[in-house]
Coordinates of C-alpha atoms in Angstrom, one line a residue:
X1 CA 125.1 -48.2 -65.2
X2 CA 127.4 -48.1 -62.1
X3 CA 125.5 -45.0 -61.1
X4 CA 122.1 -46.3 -61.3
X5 CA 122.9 -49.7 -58.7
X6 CA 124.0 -47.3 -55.9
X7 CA 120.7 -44.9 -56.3
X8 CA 119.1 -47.0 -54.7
X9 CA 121.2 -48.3 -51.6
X10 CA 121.5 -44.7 -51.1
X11 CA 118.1 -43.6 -51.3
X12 CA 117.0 -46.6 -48.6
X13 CA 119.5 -45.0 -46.4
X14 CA 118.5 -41.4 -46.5
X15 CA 115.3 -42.6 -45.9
X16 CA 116.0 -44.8 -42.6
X17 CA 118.8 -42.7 -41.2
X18 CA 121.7 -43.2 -39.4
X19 CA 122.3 -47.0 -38.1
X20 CA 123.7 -45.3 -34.8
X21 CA 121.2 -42.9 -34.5
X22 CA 118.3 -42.8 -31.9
X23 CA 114.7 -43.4 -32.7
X24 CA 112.9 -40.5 -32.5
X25 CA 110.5 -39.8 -29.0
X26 CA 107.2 -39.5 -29.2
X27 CA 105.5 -36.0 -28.6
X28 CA 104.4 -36.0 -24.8
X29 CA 100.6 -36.6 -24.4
X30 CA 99.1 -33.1 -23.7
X31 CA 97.7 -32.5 -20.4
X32 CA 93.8 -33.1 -19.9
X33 CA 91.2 -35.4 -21.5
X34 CA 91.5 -36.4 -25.0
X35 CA 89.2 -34.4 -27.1
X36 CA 88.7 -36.8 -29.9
X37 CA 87.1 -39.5 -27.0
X38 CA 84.4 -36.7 -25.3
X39 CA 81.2 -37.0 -25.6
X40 CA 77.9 -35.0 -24.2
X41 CA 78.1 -37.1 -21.0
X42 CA 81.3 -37.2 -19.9
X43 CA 82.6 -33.9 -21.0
X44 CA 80.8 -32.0 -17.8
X45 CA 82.8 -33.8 -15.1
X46 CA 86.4 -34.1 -17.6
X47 CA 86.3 -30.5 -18.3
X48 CA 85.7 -29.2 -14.6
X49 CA 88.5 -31.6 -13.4
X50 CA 90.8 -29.7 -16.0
X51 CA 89.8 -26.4 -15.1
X52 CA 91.0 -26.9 -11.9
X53 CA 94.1 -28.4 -12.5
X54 CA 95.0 -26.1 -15.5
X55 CA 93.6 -22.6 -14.4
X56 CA 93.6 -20.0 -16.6
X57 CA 91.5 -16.4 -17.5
X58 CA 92.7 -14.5 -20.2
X59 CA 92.8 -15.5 -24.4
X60 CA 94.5 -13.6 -27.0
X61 CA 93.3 -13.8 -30.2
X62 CA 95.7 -13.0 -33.2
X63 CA 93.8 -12.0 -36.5
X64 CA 95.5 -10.5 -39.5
X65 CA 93.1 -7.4 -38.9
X66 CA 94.5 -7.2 -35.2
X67 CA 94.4 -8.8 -32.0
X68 CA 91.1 -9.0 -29.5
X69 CA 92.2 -9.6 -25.8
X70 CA 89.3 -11.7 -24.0
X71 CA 88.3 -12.5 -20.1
X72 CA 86.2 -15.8 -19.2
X73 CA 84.7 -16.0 -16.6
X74 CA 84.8 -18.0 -13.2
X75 CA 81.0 -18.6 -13.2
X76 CA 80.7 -20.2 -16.3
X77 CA 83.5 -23.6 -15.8
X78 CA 82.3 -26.1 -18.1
X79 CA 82.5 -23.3 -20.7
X80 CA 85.4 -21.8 -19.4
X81 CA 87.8 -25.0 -19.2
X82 CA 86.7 -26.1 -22.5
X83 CA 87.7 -22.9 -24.3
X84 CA 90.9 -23.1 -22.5
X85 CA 91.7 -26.7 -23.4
X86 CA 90.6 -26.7 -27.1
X87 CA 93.0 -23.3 -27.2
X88 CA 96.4 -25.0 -25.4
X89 CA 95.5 -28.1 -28.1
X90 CA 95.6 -25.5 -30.6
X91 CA 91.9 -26.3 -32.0
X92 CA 91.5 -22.6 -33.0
X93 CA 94.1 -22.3 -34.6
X94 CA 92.6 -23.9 -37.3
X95 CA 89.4 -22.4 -38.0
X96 CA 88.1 -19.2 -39.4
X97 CA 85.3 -16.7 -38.4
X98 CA 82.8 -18.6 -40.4
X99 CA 79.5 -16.4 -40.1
X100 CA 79.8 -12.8 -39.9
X101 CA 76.8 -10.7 -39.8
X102 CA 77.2 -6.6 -39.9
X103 CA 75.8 -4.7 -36.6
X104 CA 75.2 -8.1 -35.1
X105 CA 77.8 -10.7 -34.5
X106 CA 80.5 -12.6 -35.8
X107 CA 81.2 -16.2 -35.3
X108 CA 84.5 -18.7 -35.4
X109 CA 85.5 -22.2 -35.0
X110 CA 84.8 -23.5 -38.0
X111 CA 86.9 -24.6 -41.4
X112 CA 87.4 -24.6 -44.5
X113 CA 89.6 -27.3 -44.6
X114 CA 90.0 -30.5 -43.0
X115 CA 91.2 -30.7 -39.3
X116 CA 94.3 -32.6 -38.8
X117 CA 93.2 -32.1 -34.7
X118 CA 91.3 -34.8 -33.8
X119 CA 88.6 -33.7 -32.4
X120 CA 84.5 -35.2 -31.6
X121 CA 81.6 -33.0 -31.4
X122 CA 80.2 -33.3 -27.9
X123 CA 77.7 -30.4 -26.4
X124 CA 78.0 -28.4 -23.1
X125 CA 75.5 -27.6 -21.0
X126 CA 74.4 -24.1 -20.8
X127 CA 75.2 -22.1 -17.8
X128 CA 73.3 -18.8 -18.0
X129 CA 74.1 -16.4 -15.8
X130 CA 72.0 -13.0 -15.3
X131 CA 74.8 -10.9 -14.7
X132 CA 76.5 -11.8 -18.3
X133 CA 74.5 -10.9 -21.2
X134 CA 74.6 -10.0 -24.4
X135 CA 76.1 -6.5 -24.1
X136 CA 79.0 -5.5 -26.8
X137 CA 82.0 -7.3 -26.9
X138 CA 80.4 -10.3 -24.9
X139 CA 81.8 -13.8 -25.9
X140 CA 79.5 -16.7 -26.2
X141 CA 78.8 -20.3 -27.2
X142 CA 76.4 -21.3 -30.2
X143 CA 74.3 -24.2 -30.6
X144 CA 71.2 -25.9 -32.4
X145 CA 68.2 -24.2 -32.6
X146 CA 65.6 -25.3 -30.2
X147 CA 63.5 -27.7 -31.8
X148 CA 67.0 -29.7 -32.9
X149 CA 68.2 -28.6 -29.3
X150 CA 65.3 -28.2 -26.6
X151 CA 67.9 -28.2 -23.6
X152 CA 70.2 -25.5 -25.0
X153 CA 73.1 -27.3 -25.4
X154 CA 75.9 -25.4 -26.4
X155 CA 78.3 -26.3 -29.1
X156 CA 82.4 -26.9 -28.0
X157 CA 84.3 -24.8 -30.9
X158 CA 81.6 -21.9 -32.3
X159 CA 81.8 -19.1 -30.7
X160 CA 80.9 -15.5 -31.0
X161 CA 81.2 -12.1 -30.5
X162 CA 77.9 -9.5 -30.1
X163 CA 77.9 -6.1 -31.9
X164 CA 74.5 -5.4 -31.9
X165 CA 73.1 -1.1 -31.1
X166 CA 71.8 0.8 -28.5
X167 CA 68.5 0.3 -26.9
X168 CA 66.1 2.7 -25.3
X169 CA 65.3 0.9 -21.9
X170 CA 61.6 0.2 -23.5
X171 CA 63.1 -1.0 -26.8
X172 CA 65.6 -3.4 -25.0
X173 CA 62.9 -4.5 -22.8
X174 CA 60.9 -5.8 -25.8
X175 CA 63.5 -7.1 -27.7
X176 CA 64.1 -9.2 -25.0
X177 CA 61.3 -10.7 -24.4
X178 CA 61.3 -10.7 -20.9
X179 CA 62.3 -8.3 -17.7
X180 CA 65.9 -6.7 -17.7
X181 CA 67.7 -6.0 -14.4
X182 CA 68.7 -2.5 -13.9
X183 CA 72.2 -3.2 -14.7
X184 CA 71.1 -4.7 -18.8
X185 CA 68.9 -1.7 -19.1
X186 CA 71.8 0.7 -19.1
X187 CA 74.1 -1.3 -20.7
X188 CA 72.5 -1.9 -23.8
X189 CA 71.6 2.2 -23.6
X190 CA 75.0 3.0 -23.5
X191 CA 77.0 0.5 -24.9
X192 CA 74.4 -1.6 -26.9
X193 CA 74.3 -5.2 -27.8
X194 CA 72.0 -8.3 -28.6
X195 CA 69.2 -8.0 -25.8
X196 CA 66.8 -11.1 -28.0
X197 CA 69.7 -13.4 -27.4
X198 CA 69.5 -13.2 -23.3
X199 CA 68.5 -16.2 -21.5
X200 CA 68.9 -18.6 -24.8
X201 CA 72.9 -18.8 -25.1
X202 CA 76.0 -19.2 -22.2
X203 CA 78.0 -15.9 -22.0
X204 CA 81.0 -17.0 -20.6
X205 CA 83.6 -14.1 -21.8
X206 CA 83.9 -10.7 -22.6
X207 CA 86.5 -8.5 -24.8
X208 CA 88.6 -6.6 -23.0
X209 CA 90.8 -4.8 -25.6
X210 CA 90.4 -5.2 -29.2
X211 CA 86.6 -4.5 -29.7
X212 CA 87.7 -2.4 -32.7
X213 CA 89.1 -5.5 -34.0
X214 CA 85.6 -7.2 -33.9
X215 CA 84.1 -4.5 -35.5
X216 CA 86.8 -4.5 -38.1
X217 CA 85.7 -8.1 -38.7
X218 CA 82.2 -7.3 -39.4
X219 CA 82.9 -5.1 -42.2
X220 CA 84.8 -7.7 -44.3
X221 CA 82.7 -8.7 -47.2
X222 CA 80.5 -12.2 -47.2
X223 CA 78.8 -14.4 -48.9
X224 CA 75.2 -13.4 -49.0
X225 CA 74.1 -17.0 -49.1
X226 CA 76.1 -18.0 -45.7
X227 CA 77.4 -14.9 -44.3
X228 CA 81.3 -16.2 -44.7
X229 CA 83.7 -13.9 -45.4
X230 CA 84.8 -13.6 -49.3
X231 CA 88.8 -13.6 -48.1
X232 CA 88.9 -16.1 -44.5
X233 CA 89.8 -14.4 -41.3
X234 CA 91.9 -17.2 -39.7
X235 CA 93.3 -17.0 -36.0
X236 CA 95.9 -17.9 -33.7
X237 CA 94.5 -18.5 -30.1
X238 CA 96.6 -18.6 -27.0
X239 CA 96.3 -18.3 -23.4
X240 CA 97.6 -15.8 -21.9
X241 CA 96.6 -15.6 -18.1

């Protein structure tokens, strides 16, 4: 019986700790806006002002079919500095590629499970640029179609990678839609890409090593109904530049 009155004097002590020891610090508040107060309006002007006081260029992603190396680019800041926040809070971290459709794309930044990031939805405005495009191994932002969507607002965590095939310049040119400069025209010849997705989405990276890695990605079986993947293909997302 003697045993059973100290169980429980014990117990309350293992789980208050030490008398003499210190309370535990809080985790310092990250750097940058908080992403669980963002919203469409004030996202534009929060997410410059970090991009300029956290620069950065270069993402790794870390896959368990290998790693894709990825460049953003400086013309594209609202999409830019948002992809670099949501990667140093570790938002990626917990998603999957989600849709993943053979010879054409692959998508990430959703889940499967519930976020423990907190984390609101709020939209970007695009910020298409002529000189990025859909080529192979471009990185870009998805969003609603257009009637849900009219002003192109892009979403802040899916993302995706083009595949896509080559293109004679007349077969580009009408899956387009609408003129190609020069420079499109022989990309998508020679490296190939998504040429019907110009104009309607931001492009605001591109893979720099790893595009096997995408590829590899593509092949993974899916779901007919929903295009995910049978087995998940989690990341780890860092900065790295």
């Amino acid at each position: 019986m003697a045993f059973f009155r100290f169980l429980a004097p014990l117990a309350l002590l293992a789980a208050c700790g030490h008398p003499d020891q210190p309370a535990t610090a809080p985790a310092p508040k990250p750097p940058g806006p908080d992403i669980g107060a963002l919203t469409d309006s004030t996202a534009p002007a929060a997410l410059l002002a970090y991009g300029r006081q956290y620069p950065g260029s270069e993402v790794l992603f870390k896959t368990r079919l290998g790693n894709i190396r990825v460049r953003l680019y400086d013309d594209t800041p609202l999409h830019k500095a948002n992809f670099l926040l949501l990667t140093r809070r570790g938002v990626f971290n917990e998603t999957v590629f989600n849709r993943v459709v053979k010879g054409f794309a692959v998508q990430g930044g959703q889940t499967s499970e519930a976020r423990t990031i907190r984390l609101r939805t709020y939209r970007l405005p695009p910020e298409v640029r002529a000189n990025h495009f859909h080529v192979k191994g471009a990185l870009g932002m998805a969003r609603y179609s257009d009637d849900e969507n009219p002003r192109h607002l892009s979403s802040n965590t899916d993302f995706y990678f083009t595949l896509g095939h080559t293109f004679t310049p007349a077969e580009a040119r009408r899956s387009a839609g609408h003129p190609l400069t020069p420079a499109q025209v022989q990309a998508y010849a020679t490296k190939g890409g998504v040429p019907a997705l110009d104009g309607a989405y931001t492009v605001f990276g591109e893979v720099t090593e790893g595009l096997e890695v995408v590829e590899k990605i593509a092949q993974v079986p899916v779901d007919p109904r929903d295009k995910w993947p049978v087995q998940d293909v989690g990341m780890q997302v860092e900065v790295v530049k």
